[in-house]
PDB file of C-alpha atoms in Angstrom:
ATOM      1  CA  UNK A   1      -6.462   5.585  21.549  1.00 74.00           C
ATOM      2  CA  UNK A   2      -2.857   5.127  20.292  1.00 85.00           C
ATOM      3  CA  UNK A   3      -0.161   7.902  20.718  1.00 93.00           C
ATOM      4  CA  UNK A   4       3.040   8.459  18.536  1.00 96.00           C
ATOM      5  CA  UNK A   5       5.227   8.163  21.520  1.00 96.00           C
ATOM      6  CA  UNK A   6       3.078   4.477  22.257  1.00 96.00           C
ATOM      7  CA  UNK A   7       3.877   3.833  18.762  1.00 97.00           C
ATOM      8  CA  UNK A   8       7.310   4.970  18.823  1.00 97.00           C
ATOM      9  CA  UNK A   9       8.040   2.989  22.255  1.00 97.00           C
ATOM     10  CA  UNK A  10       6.404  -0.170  21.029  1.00 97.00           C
ATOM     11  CA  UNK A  11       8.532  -0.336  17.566  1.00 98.00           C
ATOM     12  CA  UNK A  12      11.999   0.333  19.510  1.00 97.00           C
ATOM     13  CA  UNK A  13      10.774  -2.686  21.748  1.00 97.00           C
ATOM     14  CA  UNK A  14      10.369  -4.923  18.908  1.00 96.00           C
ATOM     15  CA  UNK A  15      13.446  -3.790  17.027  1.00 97.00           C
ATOM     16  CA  UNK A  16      16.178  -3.069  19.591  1.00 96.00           C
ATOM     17  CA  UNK A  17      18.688  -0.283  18.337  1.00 96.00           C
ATOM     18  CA  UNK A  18      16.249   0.872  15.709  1.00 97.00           C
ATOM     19  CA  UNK A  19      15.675   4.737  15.342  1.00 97.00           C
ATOM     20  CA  UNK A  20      11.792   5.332  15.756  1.00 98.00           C
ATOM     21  CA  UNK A  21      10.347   8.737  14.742  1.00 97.00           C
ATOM     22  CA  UNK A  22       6.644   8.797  14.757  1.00 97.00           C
ATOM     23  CA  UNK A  23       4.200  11.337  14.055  1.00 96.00           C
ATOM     24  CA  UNK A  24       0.505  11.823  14.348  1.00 94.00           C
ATOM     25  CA  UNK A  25      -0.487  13.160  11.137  1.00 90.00           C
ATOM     26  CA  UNK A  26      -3.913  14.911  12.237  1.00 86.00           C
ATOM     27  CA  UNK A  27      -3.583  14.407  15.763  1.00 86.00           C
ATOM     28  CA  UNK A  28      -6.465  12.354  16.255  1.00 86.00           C
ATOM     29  CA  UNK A  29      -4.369   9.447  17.423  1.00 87.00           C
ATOM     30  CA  UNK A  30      -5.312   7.143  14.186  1.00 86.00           C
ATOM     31  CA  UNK A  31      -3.038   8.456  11.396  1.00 90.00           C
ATOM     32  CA  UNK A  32       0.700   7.732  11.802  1.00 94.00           C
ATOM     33  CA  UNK A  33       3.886   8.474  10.106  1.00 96.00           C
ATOM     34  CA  UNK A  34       6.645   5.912  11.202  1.00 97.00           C
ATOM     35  CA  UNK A  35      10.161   6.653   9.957  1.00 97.00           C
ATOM     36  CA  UNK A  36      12.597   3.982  11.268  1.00 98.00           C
ATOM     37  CA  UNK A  37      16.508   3.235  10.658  1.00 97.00           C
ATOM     38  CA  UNK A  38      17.479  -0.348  11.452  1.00 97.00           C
ATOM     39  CA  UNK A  39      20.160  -2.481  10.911  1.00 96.00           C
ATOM     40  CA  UNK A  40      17.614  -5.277  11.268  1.00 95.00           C
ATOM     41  CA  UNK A  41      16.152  -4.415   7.474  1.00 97.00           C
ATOM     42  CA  UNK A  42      19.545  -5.059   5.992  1.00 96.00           C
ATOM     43  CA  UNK A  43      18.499  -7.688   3.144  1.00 95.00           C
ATOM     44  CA  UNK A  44      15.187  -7.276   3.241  1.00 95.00           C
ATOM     45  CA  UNK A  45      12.929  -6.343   0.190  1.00 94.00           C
ATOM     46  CA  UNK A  46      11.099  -3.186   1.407  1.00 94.00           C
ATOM     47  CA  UNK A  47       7.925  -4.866   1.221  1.00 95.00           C
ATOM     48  CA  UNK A  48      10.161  -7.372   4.178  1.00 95.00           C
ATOM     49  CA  UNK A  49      10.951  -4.586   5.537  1.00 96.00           C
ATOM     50  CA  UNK A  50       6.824  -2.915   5.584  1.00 96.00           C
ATOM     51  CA  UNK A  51       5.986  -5.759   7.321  1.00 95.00           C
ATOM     52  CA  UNK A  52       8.411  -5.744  10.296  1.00 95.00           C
ATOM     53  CA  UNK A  53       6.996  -3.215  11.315  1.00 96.00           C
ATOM     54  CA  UNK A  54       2.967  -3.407  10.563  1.00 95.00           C
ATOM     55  CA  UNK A  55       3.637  -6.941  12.436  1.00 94.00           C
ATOM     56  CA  UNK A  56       4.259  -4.619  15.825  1.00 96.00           C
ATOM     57  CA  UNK A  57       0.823  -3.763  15.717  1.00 95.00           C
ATOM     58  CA  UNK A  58      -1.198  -6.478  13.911  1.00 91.00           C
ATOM     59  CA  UNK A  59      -4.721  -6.279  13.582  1.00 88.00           C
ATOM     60  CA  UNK A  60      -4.320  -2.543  14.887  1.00 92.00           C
ATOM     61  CA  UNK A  61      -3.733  -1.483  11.580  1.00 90.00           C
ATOM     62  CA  UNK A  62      -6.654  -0.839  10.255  1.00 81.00           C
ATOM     63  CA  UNK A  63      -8.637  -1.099  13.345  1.00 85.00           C
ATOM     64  CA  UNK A  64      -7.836   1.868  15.703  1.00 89.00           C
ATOM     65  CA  UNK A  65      -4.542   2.601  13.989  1.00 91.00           C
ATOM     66  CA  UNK A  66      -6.409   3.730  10.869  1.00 86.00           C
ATOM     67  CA  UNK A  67      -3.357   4.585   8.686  1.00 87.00           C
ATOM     68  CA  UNK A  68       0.427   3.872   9.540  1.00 93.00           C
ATOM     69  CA  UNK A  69       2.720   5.683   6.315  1.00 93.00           C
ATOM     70  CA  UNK A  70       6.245   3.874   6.891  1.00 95.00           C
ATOM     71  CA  UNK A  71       9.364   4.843   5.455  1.00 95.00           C
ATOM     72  CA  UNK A  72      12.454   2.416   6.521  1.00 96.00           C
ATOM     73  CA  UNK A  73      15.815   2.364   5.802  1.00 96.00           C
ATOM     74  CA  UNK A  74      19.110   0.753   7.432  1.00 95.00           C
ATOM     75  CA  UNK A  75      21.783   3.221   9.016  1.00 93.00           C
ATOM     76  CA  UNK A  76      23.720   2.108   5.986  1.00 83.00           C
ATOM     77  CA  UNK A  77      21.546   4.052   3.677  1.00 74.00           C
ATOM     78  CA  UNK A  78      22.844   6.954   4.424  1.00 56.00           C
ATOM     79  CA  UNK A  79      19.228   8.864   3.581  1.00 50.00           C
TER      80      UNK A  79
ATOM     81  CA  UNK B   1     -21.293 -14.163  -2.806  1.00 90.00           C
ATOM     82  CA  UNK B   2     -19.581 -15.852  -0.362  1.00 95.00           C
ATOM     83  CA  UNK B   3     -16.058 -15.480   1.150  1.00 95.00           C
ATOM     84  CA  UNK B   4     -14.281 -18.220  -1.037  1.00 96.00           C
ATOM     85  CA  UNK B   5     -16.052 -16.493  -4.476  1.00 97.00           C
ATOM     86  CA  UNK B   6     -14.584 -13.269  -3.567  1.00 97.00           C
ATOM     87  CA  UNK B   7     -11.470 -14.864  -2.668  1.00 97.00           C
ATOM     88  CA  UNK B   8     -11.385 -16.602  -5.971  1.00 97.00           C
ATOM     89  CA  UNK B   9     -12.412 -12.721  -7.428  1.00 97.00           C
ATOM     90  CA  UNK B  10      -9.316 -11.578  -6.090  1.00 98.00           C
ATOM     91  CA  UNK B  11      -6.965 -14.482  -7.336  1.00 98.00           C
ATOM     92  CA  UNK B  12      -7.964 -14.251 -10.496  1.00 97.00           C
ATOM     93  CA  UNK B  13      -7.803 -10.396 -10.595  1.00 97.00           C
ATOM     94  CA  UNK B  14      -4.200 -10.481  -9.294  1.00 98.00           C
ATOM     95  CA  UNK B  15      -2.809 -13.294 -12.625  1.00 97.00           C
ATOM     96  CA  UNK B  16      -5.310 -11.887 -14.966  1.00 97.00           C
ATOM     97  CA  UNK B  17      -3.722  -8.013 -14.618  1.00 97.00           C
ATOM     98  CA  UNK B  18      -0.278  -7.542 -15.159  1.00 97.00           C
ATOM     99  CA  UNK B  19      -0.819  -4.448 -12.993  1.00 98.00           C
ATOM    100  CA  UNK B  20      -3.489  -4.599 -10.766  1.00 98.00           C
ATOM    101  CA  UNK B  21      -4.571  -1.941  -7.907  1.00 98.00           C
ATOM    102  CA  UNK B  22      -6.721  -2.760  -4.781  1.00 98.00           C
ATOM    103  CA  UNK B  23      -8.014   0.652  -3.433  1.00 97.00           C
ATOM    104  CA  UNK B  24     -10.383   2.621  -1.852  1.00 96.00           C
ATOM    105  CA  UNK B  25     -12.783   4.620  -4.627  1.00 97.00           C
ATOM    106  CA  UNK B  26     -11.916   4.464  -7.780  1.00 97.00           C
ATOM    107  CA  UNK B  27      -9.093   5.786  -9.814  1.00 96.00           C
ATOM    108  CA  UNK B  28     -11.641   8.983 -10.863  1.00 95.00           C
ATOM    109  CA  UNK B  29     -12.577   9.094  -7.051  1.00 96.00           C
ATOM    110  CA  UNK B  30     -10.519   8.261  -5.051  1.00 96.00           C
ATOM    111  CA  UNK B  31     -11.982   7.621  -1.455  1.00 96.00           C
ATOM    112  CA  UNK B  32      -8.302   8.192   0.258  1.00 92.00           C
ATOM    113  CA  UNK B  33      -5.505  10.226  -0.145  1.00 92.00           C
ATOM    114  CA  UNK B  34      -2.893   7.289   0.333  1.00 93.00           C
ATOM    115  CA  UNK B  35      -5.215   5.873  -2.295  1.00 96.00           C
ATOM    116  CA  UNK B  36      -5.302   8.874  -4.217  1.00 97.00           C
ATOM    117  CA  UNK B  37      -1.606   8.545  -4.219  1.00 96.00           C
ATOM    118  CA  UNK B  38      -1.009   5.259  -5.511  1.00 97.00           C
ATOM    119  CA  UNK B  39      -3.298   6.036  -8.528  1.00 97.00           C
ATOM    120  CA  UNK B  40      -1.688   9.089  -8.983  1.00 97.00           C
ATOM    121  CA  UNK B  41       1.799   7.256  -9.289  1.00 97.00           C
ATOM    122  CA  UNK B  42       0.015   5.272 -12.402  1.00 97.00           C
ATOM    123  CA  UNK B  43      -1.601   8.214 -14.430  1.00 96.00           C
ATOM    124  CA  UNK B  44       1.406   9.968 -14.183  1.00 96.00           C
ATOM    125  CA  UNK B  45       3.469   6.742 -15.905  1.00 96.00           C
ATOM    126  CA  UNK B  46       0.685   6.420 -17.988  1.00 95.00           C
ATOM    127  CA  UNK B  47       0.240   2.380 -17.446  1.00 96.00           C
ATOM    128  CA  UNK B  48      -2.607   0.229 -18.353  1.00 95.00           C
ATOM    129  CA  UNK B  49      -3.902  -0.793 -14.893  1.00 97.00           C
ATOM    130  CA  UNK B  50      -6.839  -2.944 -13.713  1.00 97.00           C
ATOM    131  CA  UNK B  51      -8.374  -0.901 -10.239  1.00 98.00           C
ATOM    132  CA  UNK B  52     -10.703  -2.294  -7.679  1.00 97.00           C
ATOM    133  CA  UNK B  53     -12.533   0.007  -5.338  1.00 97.00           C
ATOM    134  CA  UNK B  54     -12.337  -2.508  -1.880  1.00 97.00           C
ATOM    135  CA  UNK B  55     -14.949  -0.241  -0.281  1.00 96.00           C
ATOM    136  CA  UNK B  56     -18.351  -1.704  -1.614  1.00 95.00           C
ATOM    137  CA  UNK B  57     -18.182  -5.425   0.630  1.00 95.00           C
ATOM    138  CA  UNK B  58     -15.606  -5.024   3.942  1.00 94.00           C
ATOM    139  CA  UNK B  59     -15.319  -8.805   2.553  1.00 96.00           C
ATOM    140  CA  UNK B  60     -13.450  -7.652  -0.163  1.00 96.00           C
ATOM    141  CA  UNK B  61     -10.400  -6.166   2.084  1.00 95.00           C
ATOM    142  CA  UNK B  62     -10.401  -9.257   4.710  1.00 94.00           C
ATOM    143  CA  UNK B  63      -9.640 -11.456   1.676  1.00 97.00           C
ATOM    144  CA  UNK B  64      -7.412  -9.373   0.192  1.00 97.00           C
ATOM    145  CA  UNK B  65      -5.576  -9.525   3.625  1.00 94.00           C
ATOM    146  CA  UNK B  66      -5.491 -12.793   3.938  1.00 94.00           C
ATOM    147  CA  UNK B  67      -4.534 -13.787   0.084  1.00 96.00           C
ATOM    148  CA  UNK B  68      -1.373 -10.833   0.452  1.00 95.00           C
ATOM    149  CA  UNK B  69      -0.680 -10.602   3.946  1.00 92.00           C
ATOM    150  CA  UNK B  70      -0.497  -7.235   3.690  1.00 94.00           C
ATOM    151  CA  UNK B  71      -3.292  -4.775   5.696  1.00 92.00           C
ATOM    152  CA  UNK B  72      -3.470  -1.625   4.453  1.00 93.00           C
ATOM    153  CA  UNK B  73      -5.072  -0.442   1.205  1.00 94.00           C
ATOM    154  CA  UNK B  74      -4.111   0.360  -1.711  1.00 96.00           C
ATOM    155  CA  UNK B  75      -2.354  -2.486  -2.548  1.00 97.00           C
ATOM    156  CA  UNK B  76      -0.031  -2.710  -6.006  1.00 98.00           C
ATOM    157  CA  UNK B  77       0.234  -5.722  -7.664  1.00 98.00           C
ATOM    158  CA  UNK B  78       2.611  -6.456 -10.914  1.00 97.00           C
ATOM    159  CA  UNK B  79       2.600  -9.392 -12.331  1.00 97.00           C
ATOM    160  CA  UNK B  80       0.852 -11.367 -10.246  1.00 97.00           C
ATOM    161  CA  UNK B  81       3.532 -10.111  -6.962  1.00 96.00           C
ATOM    162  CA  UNK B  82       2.537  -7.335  -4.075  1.00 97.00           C
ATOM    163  CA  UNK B  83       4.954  -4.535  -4.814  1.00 97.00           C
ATOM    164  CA  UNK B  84       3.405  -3.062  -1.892  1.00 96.00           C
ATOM    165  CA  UNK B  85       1.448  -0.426  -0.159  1.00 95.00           C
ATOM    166  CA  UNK B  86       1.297   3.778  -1.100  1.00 95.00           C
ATOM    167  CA  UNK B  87       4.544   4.273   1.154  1.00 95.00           C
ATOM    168  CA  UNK B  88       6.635   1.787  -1.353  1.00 96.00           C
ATOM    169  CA  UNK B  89       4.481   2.819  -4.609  1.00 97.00           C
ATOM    170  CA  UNK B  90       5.709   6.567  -4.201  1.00 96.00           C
ATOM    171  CA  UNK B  91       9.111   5.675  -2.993  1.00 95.00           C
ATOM    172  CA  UNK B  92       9.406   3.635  -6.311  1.00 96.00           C
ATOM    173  CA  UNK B  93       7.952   6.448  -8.294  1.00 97.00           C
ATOM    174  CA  UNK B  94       9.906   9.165  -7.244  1.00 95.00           C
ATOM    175  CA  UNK B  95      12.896   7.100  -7.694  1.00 95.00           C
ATOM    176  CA  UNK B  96      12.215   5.706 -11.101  1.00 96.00           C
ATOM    177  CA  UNK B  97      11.762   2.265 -10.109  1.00 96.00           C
ATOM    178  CA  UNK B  98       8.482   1.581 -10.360  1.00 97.00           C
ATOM    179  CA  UNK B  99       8.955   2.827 -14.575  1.00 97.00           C
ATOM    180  CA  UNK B 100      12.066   0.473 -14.851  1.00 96.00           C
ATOM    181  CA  UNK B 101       9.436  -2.617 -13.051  1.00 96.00           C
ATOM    182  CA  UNK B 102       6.378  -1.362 -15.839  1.00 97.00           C
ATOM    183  CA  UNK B 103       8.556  -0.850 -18.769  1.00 95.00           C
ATOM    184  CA  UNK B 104       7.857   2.652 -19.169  1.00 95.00           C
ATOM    185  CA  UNK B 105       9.608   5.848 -19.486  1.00 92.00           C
ATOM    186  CA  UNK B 106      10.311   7.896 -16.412  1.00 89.00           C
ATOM    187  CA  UNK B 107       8.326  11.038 -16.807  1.00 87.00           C
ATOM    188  CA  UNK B 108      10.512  14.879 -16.737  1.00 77.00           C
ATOM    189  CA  UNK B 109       8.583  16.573 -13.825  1.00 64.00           C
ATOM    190  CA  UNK B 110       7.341  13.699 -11.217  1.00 51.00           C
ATOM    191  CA  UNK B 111       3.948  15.209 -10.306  1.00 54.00           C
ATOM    192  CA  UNK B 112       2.881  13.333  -7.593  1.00 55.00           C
ATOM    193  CA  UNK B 113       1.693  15.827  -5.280  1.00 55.00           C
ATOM    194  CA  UNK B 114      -1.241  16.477  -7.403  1.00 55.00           C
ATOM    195  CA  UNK B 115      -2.001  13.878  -9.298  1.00 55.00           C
ATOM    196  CA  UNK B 116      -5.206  14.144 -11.896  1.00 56.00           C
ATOM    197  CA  UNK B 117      -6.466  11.101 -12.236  1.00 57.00           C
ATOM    198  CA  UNK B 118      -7.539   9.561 -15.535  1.00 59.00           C
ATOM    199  CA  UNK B 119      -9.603   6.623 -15.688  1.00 55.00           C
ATOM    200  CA  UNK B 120      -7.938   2.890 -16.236  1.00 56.00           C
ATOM    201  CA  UNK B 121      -9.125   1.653 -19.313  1.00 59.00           C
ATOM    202  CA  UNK B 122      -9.578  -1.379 -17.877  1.00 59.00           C
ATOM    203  CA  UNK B 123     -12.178  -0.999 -14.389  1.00 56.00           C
ATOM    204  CA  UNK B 124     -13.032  -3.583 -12.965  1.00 64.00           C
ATOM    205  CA  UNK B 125     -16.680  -3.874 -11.429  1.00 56.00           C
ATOM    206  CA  UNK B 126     -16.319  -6.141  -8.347  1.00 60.00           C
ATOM    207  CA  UNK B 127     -19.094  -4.443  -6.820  1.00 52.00           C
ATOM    208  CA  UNK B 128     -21.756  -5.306  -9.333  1.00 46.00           C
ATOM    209  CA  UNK B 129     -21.461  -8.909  -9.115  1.00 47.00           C
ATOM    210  CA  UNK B 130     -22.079  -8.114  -4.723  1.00 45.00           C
ATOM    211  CA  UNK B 131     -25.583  -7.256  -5.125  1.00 38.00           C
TER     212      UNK B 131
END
């Protein structure tokens, strides 16, 4: 079973410099909350920018990651 | 019904609705909260939308997958594009965008913390053609 720090750890690998905040929303290790700052998203469309990240854990989601909630934005955002 | 009909289902669900929502349940009863959410989004701009409940054939989601490239459900479609999943619907809500992309007017108090659904007018009935 997946943890938030796994999670976390396995988003900053993918996306060097990124800011990764995760959170298990019920604590059963299958519903996460991702929050993550890159410079990397710069350009994207957020849909771009969705998949980024859902592309960390592939078939995953879905599978034993039943729910990942993402919220991105670039460290230019300000927000 | 085999893989490529459902596939074809989809396709043709995606051009024929100019706003189009794969989810789990229905828009009345919504099997999810993220679904829950998405719907929600749509009452409260008070679109015409075209929902599919994904749950009746796990078919219906691996094609959906593999036509969008996108894996989670809901999924928002407007005219005939992903917009994206209940993360991006909400963030578009709350900020006004998704009204500007359906034409409609931004509503005073954003309600989408508890939504009440109201049927589409338009359901569509994937799941009777499955049997």
């Amino acid at each position: 079973m997946p943890s938030a720090n796994e999670l976390k750890e396995r988003i900053e690998q993918a996306l060097p410099g990124a800011h990764v905040s995760v959170d298990d929303l019920t604590g059963g290790g299958d519903h996460f909350r991702a929050e993550v700052v890159s410079d990397r998203f710069e350009g994207l469309s957020r849909i771009q920018q969705h998949k980024l990240i859902y592309d960390v854990f592939g078939a995953e989601v879905g599978g034993p990651i039943h729910a990942l909630s993402i919220k991105t934005s670039t460290p230019g955002d300000g927000r | 019904m085999t893989n490529d009909e459902i596939r074809a289902f989809i396709e043709n669900a995606i051009q024929e609705n100019r706003v189009m929502l794969f989810m789990k349940g229905t828009p009345n009863q919504p099997a999810c909260g993220f679904s829950a959410r998405a719907a929600g989004a749509l009452n409260a701009l008070g679109v015409q939308y075209a929902a599919l409940d994904i749950l009746p054939d796990p078919r219906i989601r691996e094609e959906l997958s593999g036509v969008s490239g996108w894996p989670t459900i809901p999924q928002l479609f407007v005219d005939g594009e992903l917009v994206g999943g209940s993360d991006i619907v909400i963030e578009m809500f709350e900020s006004g965008e998704l009204a500007e992309l359906l034409d409609v007017e931004q509503p005073q108090a954003p309600a989408a913390e508890d939504p009440q659904p109201e049927p589409p007018r338009r359901p569509l009935g994937l799941e009777n053609r499955l049997g």
